[in-house]
Coordinates of C-alpha atoms in Angstrom, one line a residue:
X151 CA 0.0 0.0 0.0
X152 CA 1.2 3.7 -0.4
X153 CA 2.2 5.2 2.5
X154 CA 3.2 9.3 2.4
X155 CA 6.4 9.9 4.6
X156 CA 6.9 13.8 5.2
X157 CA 10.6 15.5 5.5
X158 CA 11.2 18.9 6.7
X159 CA 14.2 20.5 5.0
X160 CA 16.7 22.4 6.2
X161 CA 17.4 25.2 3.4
X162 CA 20.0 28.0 3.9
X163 CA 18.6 31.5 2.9
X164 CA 19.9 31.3 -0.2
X165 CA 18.6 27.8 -1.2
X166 CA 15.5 28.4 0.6
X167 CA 15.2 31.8 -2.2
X168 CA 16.0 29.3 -4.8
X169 CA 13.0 27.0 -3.6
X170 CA 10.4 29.5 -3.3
X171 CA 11.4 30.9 -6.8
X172 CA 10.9 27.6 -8.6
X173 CA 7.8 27.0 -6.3
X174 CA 6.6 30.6 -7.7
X175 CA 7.2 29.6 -11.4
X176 CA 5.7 26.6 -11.5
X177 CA 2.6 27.5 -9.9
X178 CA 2.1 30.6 -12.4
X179 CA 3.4 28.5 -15.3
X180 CA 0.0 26.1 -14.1
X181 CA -1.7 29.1 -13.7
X182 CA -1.6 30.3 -16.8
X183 CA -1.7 26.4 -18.4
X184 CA -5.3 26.5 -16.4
X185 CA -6.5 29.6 -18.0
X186 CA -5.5 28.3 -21.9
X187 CA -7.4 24.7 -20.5
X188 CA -10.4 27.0 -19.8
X189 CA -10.3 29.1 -22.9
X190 CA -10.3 26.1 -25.2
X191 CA -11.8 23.6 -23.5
X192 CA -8.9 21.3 -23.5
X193 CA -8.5 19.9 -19.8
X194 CA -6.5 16.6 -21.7
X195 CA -3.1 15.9 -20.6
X196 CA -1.4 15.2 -24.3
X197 CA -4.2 18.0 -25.7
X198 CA -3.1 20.5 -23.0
X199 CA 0.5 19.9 -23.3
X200 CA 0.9 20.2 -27.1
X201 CA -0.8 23.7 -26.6
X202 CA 1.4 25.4 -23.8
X203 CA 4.6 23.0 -23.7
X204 CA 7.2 25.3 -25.3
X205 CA 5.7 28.5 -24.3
X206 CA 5.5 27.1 -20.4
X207 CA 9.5 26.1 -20.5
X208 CA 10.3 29.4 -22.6
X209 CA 8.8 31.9 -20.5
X210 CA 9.1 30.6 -17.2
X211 CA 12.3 29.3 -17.5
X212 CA 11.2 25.7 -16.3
X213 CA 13.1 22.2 -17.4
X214 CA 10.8 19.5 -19.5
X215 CA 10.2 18.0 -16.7
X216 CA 9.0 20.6 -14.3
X217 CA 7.0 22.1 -17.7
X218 CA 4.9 18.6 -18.2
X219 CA 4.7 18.3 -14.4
X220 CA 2.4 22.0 -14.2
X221 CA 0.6 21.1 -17.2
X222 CA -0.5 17.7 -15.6
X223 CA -1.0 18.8 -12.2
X224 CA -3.6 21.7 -14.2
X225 CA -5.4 18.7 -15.4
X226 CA -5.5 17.1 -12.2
X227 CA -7.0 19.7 -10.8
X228 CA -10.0 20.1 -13.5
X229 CA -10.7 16.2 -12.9
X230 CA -10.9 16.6 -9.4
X231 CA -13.2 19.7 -9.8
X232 CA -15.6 17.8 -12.3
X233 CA -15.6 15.0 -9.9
X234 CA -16.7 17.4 -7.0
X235 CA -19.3 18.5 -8.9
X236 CA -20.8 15.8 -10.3
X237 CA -21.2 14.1 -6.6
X238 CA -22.9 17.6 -5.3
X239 CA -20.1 18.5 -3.6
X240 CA -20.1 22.5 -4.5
X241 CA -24.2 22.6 -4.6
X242 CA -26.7 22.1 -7.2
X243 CA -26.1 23.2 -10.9
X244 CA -28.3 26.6 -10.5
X245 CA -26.4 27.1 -6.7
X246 CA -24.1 30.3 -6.8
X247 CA -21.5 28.1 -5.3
X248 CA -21.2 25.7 -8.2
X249 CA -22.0 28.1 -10.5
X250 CA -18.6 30.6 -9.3
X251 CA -16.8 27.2 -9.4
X252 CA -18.0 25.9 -13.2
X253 CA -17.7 29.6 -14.6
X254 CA -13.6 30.0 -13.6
X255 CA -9.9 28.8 -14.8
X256 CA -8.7 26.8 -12.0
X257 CA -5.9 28.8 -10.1
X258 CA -3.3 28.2 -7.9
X259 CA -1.7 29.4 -5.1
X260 CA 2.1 30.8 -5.3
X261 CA 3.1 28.0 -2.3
X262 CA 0.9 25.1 -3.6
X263 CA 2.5 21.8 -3.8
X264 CA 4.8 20.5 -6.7
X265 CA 5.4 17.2 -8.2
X266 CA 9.6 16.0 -8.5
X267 CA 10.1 13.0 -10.3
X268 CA 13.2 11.0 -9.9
X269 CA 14.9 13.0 -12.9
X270 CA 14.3 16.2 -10.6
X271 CA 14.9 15.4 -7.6
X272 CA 17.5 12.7 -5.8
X273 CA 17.6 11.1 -2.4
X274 CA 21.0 10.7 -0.3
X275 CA 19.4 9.1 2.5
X276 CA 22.2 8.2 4.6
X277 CA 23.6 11.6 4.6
X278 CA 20.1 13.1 4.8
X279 CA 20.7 15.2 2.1
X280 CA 19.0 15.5 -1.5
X281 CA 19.7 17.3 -4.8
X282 CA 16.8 18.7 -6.1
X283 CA 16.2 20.8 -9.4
X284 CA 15.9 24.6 -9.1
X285 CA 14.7 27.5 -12.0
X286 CA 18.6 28.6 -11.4
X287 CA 20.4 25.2 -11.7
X288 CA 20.5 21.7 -10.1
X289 CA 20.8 22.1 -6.3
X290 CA 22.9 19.9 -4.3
X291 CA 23.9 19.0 -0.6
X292 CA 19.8 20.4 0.1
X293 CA 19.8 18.8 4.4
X294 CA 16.7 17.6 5.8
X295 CA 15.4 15.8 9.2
X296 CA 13.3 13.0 9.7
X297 CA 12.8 10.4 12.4
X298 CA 14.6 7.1 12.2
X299 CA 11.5 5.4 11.1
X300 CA 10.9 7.8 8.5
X301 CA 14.4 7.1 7.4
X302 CA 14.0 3.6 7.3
X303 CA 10.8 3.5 5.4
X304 CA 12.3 6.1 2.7
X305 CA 15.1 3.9 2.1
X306 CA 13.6 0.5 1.8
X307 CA 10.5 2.0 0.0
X308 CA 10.1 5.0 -1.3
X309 CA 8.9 4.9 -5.0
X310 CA 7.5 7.4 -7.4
X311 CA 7.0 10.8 -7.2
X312 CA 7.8 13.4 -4.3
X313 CA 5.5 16.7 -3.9
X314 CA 7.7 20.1 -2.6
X315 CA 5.3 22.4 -0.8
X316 CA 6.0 25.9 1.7
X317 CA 3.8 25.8 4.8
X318 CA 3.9 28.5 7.4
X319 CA 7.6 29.4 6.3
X320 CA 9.0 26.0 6.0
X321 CA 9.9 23.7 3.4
X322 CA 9.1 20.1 3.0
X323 CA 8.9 16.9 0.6
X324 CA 6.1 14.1 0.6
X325 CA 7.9 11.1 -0.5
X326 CA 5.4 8.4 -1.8
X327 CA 6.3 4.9 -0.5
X328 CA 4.9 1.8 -1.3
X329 CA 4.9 -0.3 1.6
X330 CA 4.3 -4.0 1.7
X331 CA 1.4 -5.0 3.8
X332 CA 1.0 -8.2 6.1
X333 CA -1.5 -11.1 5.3
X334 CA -4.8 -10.2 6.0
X335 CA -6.3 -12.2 9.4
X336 CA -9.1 -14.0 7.8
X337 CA -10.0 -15.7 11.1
X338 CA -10.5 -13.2 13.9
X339 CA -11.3 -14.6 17.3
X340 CA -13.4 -11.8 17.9
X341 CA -13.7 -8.4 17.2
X342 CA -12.7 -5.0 19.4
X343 CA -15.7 -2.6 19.0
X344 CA -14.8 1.2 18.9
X345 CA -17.5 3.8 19.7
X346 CA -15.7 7.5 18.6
X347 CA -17.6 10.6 20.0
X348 CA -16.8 14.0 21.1
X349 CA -16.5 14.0 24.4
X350 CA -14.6 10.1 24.3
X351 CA -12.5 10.5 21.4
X352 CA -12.5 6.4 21.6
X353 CA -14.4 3.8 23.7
X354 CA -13.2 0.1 23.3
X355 CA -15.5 -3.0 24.1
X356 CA -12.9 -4.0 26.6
X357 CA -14.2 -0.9 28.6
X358 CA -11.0 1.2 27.8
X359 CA -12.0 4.7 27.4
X360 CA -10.0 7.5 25.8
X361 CA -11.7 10.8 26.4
X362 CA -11.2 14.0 25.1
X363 CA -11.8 16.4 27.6
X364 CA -8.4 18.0 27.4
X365 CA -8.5 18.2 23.7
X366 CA -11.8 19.9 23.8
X367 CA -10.6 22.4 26.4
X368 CA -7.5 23.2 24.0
X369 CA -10.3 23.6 21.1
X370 CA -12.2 26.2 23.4
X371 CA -9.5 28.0 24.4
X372 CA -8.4 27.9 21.0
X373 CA -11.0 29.3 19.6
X374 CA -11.9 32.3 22.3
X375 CA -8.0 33.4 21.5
X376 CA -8.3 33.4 17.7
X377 CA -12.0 35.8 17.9
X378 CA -9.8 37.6 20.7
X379 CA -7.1 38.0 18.1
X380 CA -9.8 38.1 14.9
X381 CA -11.5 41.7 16.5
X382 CA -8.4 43.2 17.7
X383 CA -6.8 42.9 14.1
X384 CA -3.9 44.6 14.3
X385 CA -0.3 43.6 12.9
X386 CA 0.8 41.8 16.0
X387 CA -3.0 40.4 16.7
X388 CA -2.3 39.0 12.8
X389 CA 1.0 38.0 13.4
X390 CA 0.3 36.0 16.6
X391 CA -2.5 34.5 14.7
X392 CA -0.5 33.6 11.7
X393 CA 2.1 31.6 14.5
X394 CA -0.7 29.8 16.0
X395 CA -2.2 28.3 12.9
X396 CA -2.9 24.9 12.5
X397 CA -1.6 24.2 15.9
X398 CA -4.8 22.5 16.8
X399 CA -5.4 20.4 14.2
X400 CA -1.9 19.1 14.7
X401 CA -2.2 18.5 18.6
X402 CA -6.0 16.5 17.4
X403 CA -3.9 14.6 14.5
X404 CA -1.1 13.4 17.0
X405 CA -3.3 12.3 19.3
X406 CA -5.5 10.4 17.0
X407 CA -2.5 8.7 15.9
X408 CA -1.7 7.7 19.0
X409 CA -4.8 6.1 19.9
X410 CA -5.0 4.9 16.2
X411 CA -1.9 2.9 16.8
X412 CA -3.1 1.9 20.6
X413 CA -6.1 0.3 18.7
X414 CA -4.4 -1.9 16.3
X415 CA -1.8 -3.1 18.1
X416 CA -4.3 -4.5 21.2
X417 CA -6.3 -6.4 18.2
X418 CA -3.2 -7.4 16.7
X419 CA -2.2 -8.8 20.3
X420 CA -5.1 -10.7 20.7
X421 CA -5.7 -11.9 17.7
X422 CA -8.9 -9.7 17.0
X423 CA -11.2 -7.3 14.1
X424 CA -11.4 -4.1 14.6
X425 CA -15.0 -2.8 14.2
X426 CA -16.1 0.5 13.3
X427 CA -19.6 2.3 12.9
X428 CA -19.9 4.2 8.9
X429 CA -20.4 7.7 10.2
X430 CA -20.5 8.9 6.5
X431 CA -22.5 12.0 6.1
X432 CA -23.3 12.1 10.0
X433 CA -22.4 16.3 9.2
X434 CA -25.3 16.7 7.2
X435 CA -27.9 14.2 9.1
X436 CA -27.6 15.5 12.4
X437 CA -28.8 18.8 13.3
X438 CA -27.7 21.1 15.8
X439 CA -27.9 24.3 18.2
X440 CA -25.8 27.0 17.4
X441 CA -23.3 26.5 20.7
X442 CA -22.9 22.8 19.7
X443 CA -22.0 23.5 15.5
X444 CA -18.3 24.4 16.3
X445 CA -17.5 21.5 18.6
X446 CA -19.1 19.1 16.2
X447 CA -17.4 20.6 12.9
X448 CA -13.9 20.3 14.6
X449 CA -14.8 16.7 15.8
X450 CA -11.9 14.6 13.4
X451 CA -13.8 11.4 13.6
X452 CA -12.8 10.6 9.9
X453 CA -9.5 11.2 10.4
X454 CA -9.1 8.5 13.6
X455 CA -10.8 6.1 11.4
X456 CA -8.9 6.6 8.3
X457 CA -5.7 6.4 10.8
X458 CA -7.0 3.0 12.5
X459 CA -7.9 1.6 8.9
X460 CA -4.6 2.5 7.3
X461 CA -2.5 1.1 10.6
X462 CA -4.7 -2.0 10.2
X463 CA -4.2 -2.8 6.9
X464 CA -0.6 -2.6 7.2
X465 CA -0.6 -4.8 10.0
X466 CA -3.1 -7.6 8.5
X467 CA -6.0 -6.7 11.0
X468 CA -9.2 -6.6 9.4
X469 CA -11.9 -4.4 9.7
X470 CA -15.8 -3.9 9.5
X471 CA -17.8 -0.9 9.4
X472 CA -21.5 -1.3 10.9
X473 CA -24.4 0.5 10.5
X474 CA -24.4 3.1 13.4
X475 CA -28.4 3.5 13.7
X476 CA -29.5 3.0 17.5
X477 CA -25.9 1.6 18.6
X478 CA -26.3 4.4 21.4
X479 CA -30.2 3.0 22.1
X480 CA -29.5 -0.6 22.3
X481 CA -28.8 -2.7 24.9
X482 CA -25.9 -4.6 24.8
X483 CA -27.5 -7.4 27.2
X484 CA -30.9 -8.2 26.3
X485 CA -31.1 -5.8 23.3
X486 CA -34.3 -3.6 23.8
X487 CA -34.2 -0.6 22.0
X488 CA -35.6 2.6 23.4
X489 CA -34.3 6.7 23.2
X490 CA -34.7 6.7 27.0
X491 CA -32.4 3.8 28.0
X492 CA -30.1 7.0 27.2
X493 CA -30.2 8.5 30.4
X494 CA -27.4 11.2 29.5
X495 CA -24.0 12.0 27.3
X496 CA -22.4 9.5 30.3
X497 CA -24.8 6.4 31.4
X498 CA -27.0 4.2 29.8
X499 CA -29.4 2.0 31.9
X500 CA -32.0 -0.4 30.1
X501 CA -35.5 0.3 30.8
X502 CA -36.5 -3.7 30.0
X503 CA -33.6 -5.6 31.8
X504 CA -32.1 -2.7 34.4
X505 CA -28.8 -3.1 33.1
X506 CA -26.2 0.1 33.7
X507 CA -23.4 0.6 32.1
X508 CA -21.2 3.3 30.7
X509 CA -23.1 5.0 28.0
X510 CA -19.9 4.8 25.0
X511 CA -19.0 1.7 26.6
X512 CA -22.5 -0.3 26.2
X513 CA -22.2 1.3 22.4
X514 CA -19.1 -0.2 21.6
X515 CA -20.2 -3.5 22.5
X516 CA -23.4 -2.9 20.3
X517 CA -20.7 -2.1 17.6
X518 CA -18.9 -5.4 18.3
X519 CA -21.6 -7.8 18.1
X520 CA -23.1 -6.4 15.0
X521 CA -19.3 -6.7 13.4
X522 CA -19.0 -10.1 14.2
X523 CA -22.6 -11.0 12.9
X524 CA -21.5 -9.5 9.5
X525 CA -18.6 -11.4 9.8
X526 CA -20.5 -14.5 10.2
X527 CA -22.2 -14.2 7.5
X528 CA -19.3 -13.5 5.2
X529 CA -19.4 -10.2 4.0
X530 CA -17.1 -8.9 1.0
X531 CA -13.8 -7.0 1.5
X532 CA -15.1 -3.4 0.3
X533 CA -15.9 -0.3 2.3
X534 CA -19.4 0.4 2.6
X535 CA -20.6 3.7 1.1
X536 CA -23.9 5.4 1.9
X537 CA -26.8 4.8 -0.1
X538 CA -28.1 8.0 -2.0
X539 CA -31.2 9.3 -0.9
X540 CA -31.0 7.7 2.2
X541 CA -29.6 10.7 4.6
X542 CA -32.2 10.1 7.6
X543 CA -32.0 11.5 11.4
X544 CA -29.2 10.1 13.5
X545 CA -32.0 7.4 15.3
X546 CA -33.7 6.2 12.4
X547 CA -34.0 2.6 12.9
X548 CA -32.3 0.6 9.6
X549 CA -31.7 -3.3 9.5
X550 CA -28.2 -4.4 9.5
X551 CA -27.6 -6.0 6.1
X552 CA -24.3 -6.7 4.3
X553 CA -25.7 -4.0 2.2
X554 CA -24.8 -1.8 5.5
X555 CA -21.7 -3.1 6.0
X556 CA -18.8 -4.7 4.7
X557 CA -15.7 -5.9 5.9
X558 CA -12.7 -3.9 4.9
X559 CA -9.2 -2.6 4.9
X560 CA -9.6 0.6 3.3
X561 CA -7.3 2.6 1.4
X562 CA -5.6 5.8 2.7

């Protein structure tokens, strides 16, 4: 499977000029490639490229190379557009949204990414050094840092291209690996059900419970400083603001690695599924209050799961996704469903049998014994998707089918 492994590098001031200036010249070079695409209506690669090849290379001083990269990274881009929009992503055909989207050349940022091929761009791993075309000549003896694993992986693995990108002032590469992945387990023991939420990032079936309490008081605090910051909107208030981006979203993706890789090493360990409810599209089927929207909208429940199904795959666990309707309403001893066994955010207690248990915790196991049932029942190997048309509330009761589930080891 192909994994991304990220360098930071380590440019002096005048290689880091060099950098931005090829960065700058490619990205207007794609700019402008965009513009011809949407002028004639040629959004082909070979089409494209016969129509702006020598012109690209001639007046923005860029190699063949770097010239047929812009030209294919504009046609990328007006595939992955079309795509958006013919799933409904930007709105309805007559919205203004997809309207202001359709009716535009594609542009691109001065910083945005760039594809280096191996004829651009060389690897001396064990000197952590690489050599890297520039607009002003090959640079050499470029130093960047990674962690020994990221070394490691790099020099058993990396293949294909590598994408240069500027990000808050610094400079890295994405190096595309292909990484060999371990035989698939096709005969779990059982299955570890995972409940995610807000307030619990993760609740396992074994009754281990992450929470998130600190995370969301970083996200609150966050947020009161950058308003703070947004109103008093000055050039330190905008500087202090410009430092502190992002720096949430990469405190919630460390953590969610960490519990990621918590997750699949216990099933690994014991020999166990990992199971998984298909929140797809839970955004746009649950409604809420005002106070609640920002909380929910910063909740990075796909990103958890695409870390746990990535870390499983590589490791050979496998993984089902379950239909997530009433997991929260069901008891996990005798199985009566009812909205007011849900006593709070915290506790769950049956109003047929009495039974009490942690509210995330009796979900989980809900979770787990539909994933094993699927199991049973020998469900394919593909990730479920939601059925169109089919967006109802949160509770609306659905039976559990293959249809609603499949077993899987998703890609990245």
């Amino acid at each position: 499977m192909k994994l991304v492994v990220q360098v930071k590098l380590l440019p002096t001031p005048i290689q880091g000029a060099a950098l931005e200036a090829t960065l700058l010249a490619c990205n207007e070079a794609a700019t402008w490639a965009s513009q011809i695409a949407f002028e004639k209506g040629v959004k082909q690669n070979f089409a494209l490229r016969k129509l702006t090849y020598h012109q690209a290379k001639a007046r923005w001083g860029l190699g063949a190379q770097a010239a047929q990269h812009a030209i294919k990274k504009t046609c990328d881009a007006y595939a992955t557009l079309r795509a958006n929009l013919k799933a409904g992503n930007l709105g309805s055909p007559a919205s203004r949204r997809y309207r202001t989207a359709a009716g535009k050349p594609v542009a691109f940022r001065h910083d945005s990414a760039q594809p280096f091929d191996d004829r651009m761009l060389s690897w001396q791993i064990t000197e952590q050094t690489v050599s890297i075309w520039t607009t002003g000549g090959r640079m050499k003896h470029l130093a960047f840092t990674a962690s020994p694993e990221h070394l490691a992986t790099l020099a058993l693995y990396r293949k294909g291209e590598s994408d240069l990108l500027c990000r808050d002032g610094m400079w890295f590469l994405n190096a595309t690996c292909e990484v060999p992945e371990a035989e698939l387990n096709t005969d779990p023991v059982d299955f570890l059900g995972i409940d995610l939420g807000i307030v619990n990032i993760a609740t396992t079936s074994d009754g281990e419970i992450m929470a998130g309490r600190e995370l969301n008081r970083i996200r609150v605090r966050e947020r009161g400083l950058r308003t703070k910051l947004q109103k008093k909107n000055t050039p330190s208030a905008r500087r202090r603001a410009r430092k502190r981006r992002r720096k949430e979203a990469r405190r919630a993706k460390d953590i969610n690695h960490k519990i990621a890789k918590h997750v699949v090493a216990e099933a690994e360990r014991t020999g166990r599924g990992i199971a998984l409810e298909d929140l797809t599209g839970i955004r746009e089927r649950v409604r809420l209050r005002k106070p609640q929207r920002a909380t929910h909208s910063s909740w990075s429940f796909a990103q958890l799961g695409q870390f746990i199904a990535y870390k499983a795959r590589r490791a050979g666990v496998p993984v089902v996704y379950v239909d997530p309707a009433n997991t929260s309403r069901t008891c996990s001893e005798c199985g009566h469903i009812d909205k007011a066994n849900r006593v709070s955010q915290a506790f769950f207690a049956c109003r047929f049998c009495g039974f009490v248990d942690q509210a995330d915790r009796n979900g989980s196991r809900n979770i787990r014994a539909r994933a094993w049932q699927l199991w049973r029942r020998g469900v394919e190997s593909t990730a479920p998707a939601l059925p169109p048309r089919q967006r109802g509330g949160a509770g609306r009761k659905r039976s559990i089918t293959a249809s609603d589930a499949r077993c899987a080891s998703p890609a990245l």
